[in-house]
Short mmCIF file of C-alpha atoms in Angstrom, two decimals:
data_model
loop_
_atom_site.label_atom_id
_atom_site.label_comp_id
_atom_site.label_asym_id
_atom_site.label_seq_id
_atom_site.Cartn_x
_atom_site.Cartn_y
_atom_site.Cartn_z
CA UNK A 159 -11.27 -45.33 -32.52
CA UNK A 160 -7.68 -45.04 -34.12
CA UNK A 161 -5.79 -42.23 -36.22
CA UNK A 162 -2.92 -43.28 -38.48
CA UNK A 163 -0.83 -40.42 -40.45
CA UNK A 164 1.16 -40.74 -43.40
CA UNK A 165 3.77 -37.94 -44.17
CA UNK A 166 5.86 -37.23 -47.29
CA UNK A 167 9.15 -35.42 -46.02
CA UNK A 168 10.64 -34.26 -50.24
CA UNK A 169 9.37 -35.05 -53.48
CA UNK A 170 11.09 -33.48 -56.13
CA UNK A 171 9.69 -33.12 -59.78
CA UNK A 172 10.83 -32.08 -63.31
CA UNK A 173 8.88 -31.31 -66.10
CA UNK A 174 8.52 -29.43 -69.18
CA UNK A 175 6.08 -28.03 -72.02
CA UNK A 176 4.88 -25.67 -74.72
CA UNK A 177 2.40 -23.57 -75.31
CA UNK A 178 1.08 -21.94 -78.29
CA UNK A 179 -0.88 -18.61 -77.54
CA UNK A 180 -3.35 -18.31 -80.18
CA UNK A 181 -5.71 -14.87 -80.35
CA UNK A 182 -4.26 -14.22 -76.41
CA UNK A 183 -5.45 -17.50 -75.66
CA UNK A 184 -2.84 -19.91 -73.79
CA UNK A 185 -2.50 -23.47 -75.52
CA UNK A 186 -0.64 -26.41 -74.19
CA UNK A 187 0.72 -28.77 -76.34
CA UNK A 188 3.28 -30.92 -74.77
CA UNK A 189 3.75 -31.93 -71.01
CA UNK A 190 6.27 -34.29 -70.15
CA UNK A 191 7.69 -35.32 -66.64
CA UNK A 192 11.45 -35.42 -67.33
CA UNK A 193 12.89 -36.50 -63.92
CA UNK A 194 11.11 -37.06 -59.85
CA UNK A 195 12.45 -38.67 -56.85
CA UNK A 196 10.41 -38.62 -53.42
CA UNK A 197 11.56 -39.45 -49.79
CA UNK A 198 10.35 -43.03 -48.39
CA UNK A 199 6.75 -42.02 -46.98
CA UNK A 200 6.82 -42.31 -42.74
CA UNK A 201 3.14 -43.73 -41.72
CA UNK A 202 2.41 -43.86 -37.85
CA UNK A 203 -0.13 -44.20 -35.70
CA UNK A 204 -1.49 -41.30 -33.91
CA UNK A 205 -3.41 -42.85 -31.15
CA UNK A 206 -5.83 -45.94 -30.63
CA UNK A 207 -8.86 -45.80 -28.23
CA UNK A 208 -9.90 -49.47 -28.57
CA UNK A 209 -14.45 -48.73 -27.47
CA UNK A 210 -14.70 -51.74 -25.65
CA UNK A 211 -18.19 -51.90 -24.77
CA UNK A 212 -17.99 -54.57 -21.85
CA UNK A 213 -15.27 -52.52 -20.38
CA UNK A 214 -16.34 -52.18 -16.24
CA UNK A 215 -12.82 -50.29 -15.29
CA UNK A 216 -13.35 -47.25 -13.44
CA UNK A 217 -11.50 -43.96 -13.76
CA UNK A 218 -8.49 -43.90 -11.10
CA UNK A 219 -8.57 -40.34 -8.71
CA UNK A 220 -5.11 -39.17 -8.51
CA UNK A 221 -3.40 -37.68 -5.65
CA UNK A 222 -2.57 -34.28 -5.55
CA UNK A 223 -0.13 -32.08 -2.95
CA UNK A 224 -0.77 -28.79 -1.34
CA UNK A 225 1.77 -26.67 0.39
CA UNK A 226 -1.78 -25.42 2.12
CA UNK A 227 -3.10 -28.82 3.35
CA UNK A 228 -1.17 -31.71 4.50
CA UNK A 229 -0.97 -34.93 2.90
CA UNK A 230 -2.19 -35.64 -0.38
CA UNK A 231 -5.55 -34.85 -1.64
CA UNK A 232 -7.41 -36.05 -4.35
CA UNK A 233 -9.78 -32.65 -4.94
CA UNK A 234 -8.34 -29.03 -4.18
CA UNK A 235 -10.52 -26.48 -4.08
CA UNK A 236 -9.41 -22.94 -2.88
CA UNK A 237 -11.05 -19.00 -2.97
CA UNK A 238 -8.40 -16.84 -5.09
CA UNK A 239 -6.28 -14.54 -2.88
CA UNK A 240 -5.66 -11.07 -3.23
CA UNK A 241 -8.66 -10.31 -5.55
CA UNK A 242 -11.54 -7.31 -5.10
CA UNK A 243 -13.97 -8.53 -2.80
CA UNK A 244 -16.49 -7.42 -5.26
CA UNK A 245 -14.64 -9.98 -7.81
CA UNK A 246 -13.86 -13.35 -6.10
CA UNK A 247 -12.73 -16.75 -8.24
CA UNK A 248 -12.23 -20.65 -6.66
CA UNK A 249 -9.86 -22.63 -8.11
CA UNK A 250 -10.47 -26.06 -8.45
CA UNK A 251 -8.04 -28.99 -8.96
CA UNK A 252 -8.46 -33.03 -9.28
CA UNK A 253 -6.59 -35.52 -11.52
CA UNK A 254 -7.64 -38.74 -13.18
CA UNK A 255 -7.32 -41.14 -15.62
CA UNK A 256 -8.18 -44.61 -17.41
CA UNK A 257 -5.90 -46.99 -18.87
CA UNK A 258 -8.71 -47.41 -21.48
CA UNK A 259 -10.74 -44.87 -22.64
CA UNK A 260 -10.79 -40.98 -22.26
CA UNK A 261 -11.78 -39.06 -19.50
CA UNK A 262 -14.20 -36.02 -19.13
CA UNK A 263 -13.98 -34.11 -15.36
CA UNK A 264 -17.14 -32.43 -14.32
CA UNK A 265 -17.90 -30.62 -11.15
CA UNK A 266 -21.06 -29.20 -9.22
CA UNK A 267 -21.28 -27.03 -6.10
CA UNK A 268 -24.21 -27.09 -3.51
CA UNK A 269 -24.74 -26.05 -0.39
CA UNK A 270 -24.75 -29.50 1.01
CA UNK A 271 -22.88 -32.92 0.36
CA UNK A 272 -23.57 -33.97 -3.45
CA UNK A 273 -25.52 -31.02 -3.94
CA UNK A 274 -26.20 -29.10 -6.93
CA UNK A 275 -28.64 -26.40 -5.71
CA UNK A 276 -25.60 -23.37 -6.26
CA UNK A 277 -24.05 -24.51 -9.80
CA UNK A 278 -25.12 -27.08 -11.84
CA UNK A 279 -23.00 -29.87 -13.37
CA UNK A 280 -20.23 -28.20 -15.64
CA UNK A 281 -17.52 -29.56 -17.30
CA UNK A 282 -14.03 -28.49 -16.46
CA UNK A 283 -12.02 -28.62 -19.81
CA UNK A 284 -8.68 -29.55 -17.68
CA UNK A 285 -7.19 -30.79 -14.53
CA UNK A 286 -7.25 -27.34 -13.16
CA UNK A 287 -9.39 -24.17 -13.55
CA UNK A 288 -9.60 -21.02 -12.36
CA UNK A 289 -13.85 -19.33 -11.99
CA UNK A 290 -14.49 -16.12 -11.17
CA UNK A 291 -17.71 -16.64 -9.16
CA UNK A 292 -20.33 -14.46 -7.53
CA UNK A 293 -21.49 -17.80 -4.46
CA UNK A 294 -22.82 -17.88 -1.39
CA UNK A 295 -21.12 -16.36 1.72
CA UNK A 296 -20.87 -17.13 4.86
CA UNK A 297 -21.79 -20.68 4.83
CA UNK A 298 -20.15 -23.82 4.18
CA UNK A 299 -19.92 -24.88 0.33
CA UNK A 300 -19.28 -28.26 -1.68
CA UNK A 301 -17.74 -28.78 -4.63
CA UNK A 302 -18.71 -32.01 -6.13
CA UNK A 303 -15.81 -33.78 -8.98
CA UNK A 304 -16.56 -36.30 -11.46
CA UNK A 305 -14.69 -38.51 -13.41
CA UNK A 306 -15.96 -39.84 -16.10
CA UNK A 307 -14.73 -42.54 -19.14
CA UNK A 308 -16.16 -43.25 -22.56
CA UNK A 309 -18.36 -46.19 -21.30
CA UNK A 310 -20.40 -43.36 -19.02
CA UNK A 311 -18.64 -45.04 -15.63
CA UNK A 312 -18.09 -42.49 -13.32
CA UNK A 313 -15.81 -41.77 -9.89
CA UNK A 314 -16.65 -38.67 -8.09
CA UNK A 315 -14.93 -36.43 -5.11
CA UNK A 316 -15.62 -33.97 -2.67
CA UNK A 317 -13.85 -31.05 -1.85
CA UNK A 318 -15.63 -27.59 0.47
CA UNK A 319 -14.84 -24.55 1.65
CA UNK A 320 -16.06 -23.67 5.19
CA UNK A 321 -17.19 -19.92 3.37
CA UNK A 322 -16.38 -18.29 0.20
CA UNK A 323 -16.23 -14.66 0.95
CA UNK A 324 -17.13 -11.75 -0.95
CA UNK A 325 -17.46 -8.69 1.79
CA UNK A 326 -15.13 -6.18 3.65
CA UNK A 327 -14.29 -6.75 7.52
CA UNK A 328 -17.23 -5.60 9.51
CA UNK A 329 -16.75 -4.10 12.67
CA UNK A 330 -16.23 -1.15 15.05
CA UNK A 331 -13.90 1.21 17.05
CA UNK A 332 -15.93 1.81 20.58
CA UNK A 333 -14.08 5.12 22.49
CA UNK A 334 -13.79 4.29 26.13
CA UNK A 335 -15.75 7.67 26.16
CA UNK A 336 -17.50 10.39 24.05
CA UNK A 337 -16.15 13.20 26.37
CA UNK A 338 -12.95 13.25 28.32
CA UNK A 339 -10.98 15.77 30.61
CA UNK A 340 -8.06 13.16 30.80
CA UNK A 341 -4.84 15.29 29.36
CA UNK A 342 -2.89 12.39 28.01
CA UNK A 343 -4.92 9.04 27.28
CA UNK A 344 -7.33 7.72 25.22
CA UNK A 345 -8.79 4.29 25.05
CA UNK A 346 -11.17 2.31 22.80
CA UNK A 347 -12.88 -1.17 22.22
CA UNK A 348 -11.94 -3.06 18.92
CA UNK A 349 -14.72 -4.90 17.48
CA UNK A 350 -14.14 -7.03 14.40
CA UNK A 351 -16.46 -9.87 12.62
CA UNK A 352 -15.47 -11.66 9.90
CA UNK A 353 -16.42 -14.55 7.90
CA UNK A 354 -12.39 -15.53 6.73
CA UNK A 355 -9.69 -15.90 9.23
CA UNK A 356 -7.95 -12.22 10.00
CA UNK A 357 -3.98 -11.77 9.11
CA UNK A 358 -1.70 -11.91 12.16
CA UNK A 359 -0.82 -7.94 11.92
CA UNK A 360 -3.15 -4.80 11.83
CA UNK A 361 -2.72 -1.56 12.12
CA UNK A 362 -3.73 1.21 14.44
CA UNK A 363 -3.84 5.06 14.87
CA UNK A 364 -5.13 8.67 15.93
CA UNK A 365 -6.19 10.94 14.16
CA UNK A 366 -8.42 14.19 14.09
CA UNK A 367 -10.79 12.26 11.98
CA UNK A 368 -12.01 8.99 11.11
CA UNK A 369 -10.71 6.50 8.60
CA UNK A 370 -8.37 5.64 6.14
CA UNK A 371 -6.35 9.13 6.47
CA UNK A 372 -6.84 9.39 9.95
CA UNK A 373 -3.52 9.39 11.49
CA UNK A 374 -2.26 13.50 12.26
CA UNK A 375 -1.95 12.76 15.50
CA UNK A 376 -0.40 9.15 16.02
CA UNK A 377 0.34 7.12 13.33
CA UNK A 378 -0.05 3.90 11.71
CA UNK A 379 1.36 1.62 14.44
CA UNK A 380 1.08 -2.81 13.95
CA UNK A 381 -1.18 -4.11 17.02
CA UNK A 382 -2.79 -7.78 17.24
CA UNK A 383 -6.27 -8.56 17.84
CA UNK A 384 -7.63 -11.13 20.04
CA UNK A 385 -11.05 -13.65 19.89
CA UNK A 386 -14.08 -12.21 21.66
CA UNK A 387 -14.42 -14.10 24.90
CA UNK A 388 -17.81 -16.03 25.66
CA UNK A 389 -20.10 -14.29 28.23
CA UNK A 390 -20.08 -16.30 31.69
CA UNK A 391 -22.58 -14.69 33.39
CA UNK A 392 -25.36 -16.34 31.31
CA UNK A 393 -26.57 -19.50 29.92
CA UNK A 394 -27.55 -20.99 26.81
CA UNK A 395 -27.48 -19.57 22.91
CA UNK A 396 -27.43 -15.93 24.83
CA UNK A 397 -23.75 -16.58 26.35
CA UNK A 398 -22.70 -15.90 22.58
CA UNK A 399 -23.99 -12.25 22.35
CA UNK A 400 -22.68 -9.34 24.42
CA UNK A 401 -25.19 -7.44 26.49
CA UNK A 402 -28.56 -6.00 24.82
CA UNK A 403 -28.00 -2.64 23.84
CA UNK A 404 -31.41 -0.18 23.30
CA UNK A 405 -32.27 0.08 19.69
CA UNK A 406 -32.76 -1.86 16.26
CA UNK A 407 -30.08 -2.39 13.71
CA UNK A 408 -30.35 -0.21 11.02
CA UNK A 409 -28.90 -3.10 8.23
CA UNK A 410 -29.26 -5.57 6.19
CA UNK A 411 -31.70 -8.27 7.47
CA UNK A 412 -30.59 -12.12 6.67
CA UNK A 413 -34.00 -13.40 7.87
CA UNK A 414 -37.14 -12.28 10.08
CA UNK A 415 -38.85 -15.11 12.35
CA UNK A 416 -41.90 -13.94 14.74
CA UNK A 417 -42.96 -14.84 17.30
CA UNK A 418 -39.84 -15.87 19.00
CA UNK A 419 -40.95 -16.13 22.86
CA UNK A 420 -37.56 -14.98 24.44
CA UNK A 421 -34.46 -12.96 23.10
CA UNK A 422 -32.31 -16.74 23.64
CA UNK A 423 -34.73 -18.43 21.24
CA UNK A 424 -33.60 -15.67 18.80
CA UNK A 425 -29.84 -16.02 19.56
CA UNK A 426 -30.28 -19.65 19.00
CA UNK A 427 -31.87 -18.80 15.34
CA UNK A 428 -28.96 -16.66 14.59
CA UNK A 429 -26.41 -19.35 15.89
CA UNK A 430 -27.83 -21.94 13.60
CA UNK A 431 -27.97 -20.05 10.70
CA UNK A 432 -24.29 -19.53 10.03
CA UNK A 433 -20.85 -17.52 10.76
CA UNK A 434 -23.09 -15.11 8.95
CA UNK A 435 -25.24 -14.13 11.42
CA UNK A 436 -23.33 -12.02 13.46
CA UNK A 437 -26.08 -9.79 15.19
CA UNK A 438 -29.51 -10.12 15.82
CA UNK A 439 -32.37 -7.31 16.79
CA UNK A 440 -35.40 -8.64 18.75
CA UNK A 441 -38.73 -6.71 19.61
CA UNK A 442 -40.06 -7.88 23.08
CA UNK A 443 -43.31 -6.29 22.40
CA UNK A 444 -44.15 -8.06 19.08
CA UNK A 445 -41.40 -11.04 19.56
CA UNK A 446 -39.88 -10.30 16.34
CA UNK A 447 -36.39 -11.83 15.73
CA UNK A 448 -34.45 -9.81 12.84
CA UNK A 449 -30.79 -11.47 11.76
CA UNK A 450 -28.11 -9.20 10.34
CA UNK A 451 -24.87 -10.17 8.96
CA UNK A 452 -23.11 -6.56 10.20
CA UNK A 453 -22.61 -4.66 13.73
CA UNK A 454 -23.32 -1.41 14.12
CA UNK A 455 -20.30 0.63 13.20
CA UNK A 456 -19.60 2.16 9.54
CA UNK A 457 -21.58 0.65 7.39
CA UNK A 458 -24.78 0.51 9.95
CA UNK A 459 -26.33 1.87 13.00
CA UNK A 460 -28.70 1.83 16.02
CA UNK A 461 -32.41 3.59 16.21
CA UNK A 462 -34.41 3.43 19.01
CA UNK A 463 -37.44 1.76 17.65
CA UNK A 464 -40.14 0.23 20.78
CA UNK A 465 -39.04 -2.40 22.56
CA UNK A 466 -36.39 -3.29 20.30
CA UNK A 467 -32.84 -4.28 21.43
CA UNK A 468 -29.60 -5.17 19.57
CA UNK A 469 -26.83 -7.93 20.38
CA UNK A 470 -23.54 -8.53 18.90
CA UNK A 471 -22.15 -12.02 18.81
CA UNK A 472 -19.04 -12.91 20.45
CA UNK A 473 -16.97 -15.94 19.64
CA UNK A 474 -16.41 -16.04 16.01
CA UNK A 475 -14.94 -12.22 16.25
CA UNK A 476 -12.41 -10.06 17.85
CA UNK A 477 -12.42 -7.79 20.90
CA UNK A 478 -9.49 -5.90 21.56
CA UNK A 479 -8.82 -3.06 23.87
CA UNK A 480 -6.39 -0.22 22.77
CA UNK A 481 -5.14 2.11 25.59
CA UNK A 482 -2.85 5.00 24.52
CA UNK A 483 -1.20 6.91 27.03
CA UNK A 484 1.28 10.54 27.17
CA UNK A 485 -0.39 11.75 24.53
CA UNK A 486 -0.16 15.74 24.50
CA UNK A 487 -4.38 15.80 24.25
CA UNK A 488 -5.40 19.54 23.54
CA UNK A 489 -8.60 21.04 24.80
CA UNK A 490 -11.75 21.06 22.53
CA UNK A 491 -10.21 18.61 20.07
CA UNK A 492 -12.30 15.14 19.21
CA UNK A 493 -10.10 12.67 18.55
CA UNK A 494 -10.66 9.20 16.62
CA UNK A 495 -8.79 5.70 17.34
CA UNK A 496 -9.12 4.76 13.66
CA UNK A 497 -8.13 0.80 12.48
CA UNK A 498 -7.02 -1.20 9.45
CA UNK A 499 -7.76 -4.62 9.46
CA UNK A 500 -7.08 -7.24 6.86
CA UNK A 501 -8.23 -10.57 6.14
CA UNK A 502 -5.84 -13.80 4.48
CA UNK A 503 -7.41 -13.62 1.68
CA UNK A 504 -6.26 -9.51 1.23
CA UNK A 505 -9.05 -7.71 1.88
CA UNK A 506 -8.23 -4.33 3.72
CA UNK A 507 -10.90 -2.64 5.54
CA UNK A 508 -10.76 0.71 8.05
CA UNK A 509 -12.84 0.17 11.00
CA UNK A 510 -14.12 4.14 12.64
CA UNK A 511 -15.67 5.51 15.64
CA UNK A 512 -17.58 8.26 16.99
CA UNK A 513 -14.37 9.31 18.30
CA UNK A 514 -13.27 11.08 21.81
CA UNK A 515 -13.65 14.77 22.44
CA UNK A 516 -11.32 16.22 25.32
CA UNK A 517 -12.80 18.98 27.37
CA UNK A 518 -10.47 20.49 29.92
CA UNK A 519 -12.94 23.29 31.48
CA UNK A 520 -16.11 22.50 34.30
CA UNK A 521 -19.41 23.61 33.29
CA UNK A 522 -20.15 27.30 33.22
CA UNK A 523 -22.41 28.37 36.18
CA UNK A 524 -23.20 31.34 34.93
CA UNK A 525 -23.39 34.97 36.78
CA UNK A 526 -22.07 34.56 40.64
CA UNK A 527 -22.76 37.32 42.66
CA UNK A 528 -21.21 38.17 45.92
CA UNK A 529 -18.71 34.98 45.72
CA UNK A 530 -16.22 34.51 48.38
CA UNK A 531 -14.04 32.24 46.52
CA UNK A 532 -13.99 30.60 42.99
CA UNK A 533 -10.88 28.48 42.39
CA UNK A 534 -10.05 25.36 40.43
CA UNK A 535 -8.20 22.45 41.87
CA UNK A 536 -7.68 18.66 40.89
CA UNK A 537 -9.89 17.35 43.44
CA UNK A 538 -10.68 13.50 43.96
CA UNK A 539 -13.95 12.14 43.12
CA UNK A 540 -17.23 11.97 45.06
CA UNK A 541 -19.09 9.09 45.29
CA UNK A 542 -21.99 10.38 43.15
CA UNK A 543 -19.73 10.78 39.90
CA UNK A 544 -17.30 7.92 40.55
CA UNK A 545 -18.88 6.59 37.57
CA UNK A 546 -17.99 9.14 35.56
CA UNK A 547 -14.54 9.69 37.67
CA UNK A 548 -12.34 6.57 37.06
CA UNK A 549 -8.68 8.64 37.11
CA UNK A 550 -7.41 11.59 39.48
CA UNK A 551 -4.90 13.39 37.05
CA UNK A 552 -2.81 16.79 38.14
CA UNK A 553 -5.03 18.91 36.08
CA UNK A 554 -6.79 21.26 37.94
CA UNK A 555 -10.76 21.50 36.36
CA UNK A 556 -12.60 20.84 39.73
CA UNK A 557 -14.02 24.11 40.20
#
């Protein structure tokens, strides 16, 4: 298949005649061309695609850089940053060519190697493009490239992302305590699962309420989070959970399996399924095994519900403990450690609590008659409260 063009720069032309209008009707009666000259005519060749149909050449991959990955690499494939979760794109990149005939790129996504179980085969329309897709989370995904010439012969190339993410950072702010007569700290547990890798910095603060605009009382501060540890105390799929706590997950549900003889057969379930699964509730009385992709915190809570019992897994988030300390704490106030975390690809999310209420005064006896002394006095702790009782302070609400 060829094109040729032919193009006329000038051509110049004189001519004259007459016309005889007879009854408003126009007559012509001579025409003559006088005088014409015309620019030598340029013909060239647009292109030529010889269709050779014994041609066996193959279409060549090129390499492409990334200031993200190092070396070169032949298929690029990358989740848009700084979009709404609730909007995500990919871009995808790959280059070829054929010293022969033209070449068409099409790609397919599946959820494993080659597969096209997500997206079907679609054509690209360019070297680069940029989709914005509602896929799959928490799992890995695999973009499948091909290259293909005018004779049908094909090269194809693989490209994945380990998960393409489309929620908020889950988690939780756990107060050291509900109730505290401590007059100048406060302490919590950060608890943070994610599917993408979390940003260096995060902030934290305290406020007389949880959330976003929680931070009267101390505010916004950076602070670093750290990976959840792995339990040593235990064995098996359960050393990736923290301890049972009583009561079912009030959430989303990835899957339901029953009957699951032991709590570590359903930890193992939850493992294999995915970063995904980051929480699983299990029934011991009817061995039901329920997976959730979110802790208990904002967006979800625990009921007491039988023999149910909830466990968070540990390894693929972050546990951090924040300890604040001279803060002028006021009696009868409930203060909240509130956080902002954000993810690389910009997704901001504030992580709340049930928050810490201070309480300065001993319970209220009531009426005492004939009393021979009532005092108050910062007194150490017996051995029956030392549970409760981790800090002598100055403050005198022994009574």
């Amino acid at each position: 298949m060829k094109m040729d063009m032919e193009f006329i720069p000038l051509k110049l032309e004189l001519t004259v005649f007459a016309e005889l209008v007879f009854f408003g009707i126009h007559i012509t009666i001579v025409e003559l061309s006088l005088w014409k000259y015309q620019v030598p005519s340029i013909k060239k060749n647009i292109f030529t695609n010889p269709y050779l149909l014994g041609n066996p050449t193959v279409p060549i991959i090129l390499s492409a850089y990334t200031n993200k990955l190092p070396g070169p690499k032949t298929c690029i494939v990358n989740q848009v940053l700084n979009r709404p979760h609730y909007d995500t794109a990919f871009s995808l990149e790959m280059f070829a060519q054929d010293d022969v005939s033209n070449v068409k790129l099409t790609y397919a996504i599946g959820t494993n190697e080659g597969g096209t179980n997500v997206q079907d085969w679609t054509e690209m329309g360019g070297n680069n493009l940029l989709v914005p897709a509602k896929l799959p989370g928490g799992i890995p995904l695999y973009w499948t490239v091909s290259a293909s010439n005018s004779q049908s012969v094909s090269s194809n190339k693989q490209c994945y992302l380990q998960t393409y993410d489309s929620t908020l950072p889950d988690g939780k702010v756990e107060h050291e305590y509900k109730f505290s007569s401590h007059p100048s700290k406060l302490g919590a547990f950060i608890i943070v699962v994610e599917d993408s890798p979390l940003k260096d910095l995060h902030y934290k603060a305290v406020g007389y309420g949880p959330g976003k605009f929680g931070n009267q009382f101390v505010g916004w501060e950076e602070t670093r989070l750290n990976h959840s540890p792995l339990r040593q105390d235990v064995t098996g799929a359960l050393q990736h959970f923290t301890d049972p706590k009583n009561g079912k997950l009030i959430a989303n549900v990835l899957s339901t399996a029953k009957p699951l003889k032991t709590p570590d057969s359903c930890a193992e379930l939850c493992l294999n399924h995915g970063s995904n699964c980051v929480s699983f509730s299990y029934e011991y009385h009817t061995e039901t095994c329920d997976l959730h992709d979110q802790v208990a915190g904002a967006n979800a809570y625990l009921r007491i519900s039988g023999t149910y019992k909830s466990y968070d897994r540990l390894g693929i988030g972050y546990n951090t403990y924040i300890e604040y300390n001279n803060l002028p704490l006021r009696h009868g106030t409930q203060y909240f450690v509130n956080v902002e975390v954000t993810n690389v690809l910009g997704y901001v999310a504030y992580l709340v609590g049930e928050g810490t209420m201070v309480d300065f005064t001993p319970p209220e006896p009531g009426l005492i008659l004939n009393s021979q002394s009532d005092f108050l006095r910062a007194d150490r702790c017996k051995a029956s409260i030392s549970q409760r009782c981790l800090e002598v302070t100055t403050r005198e609400n022994h009574r």
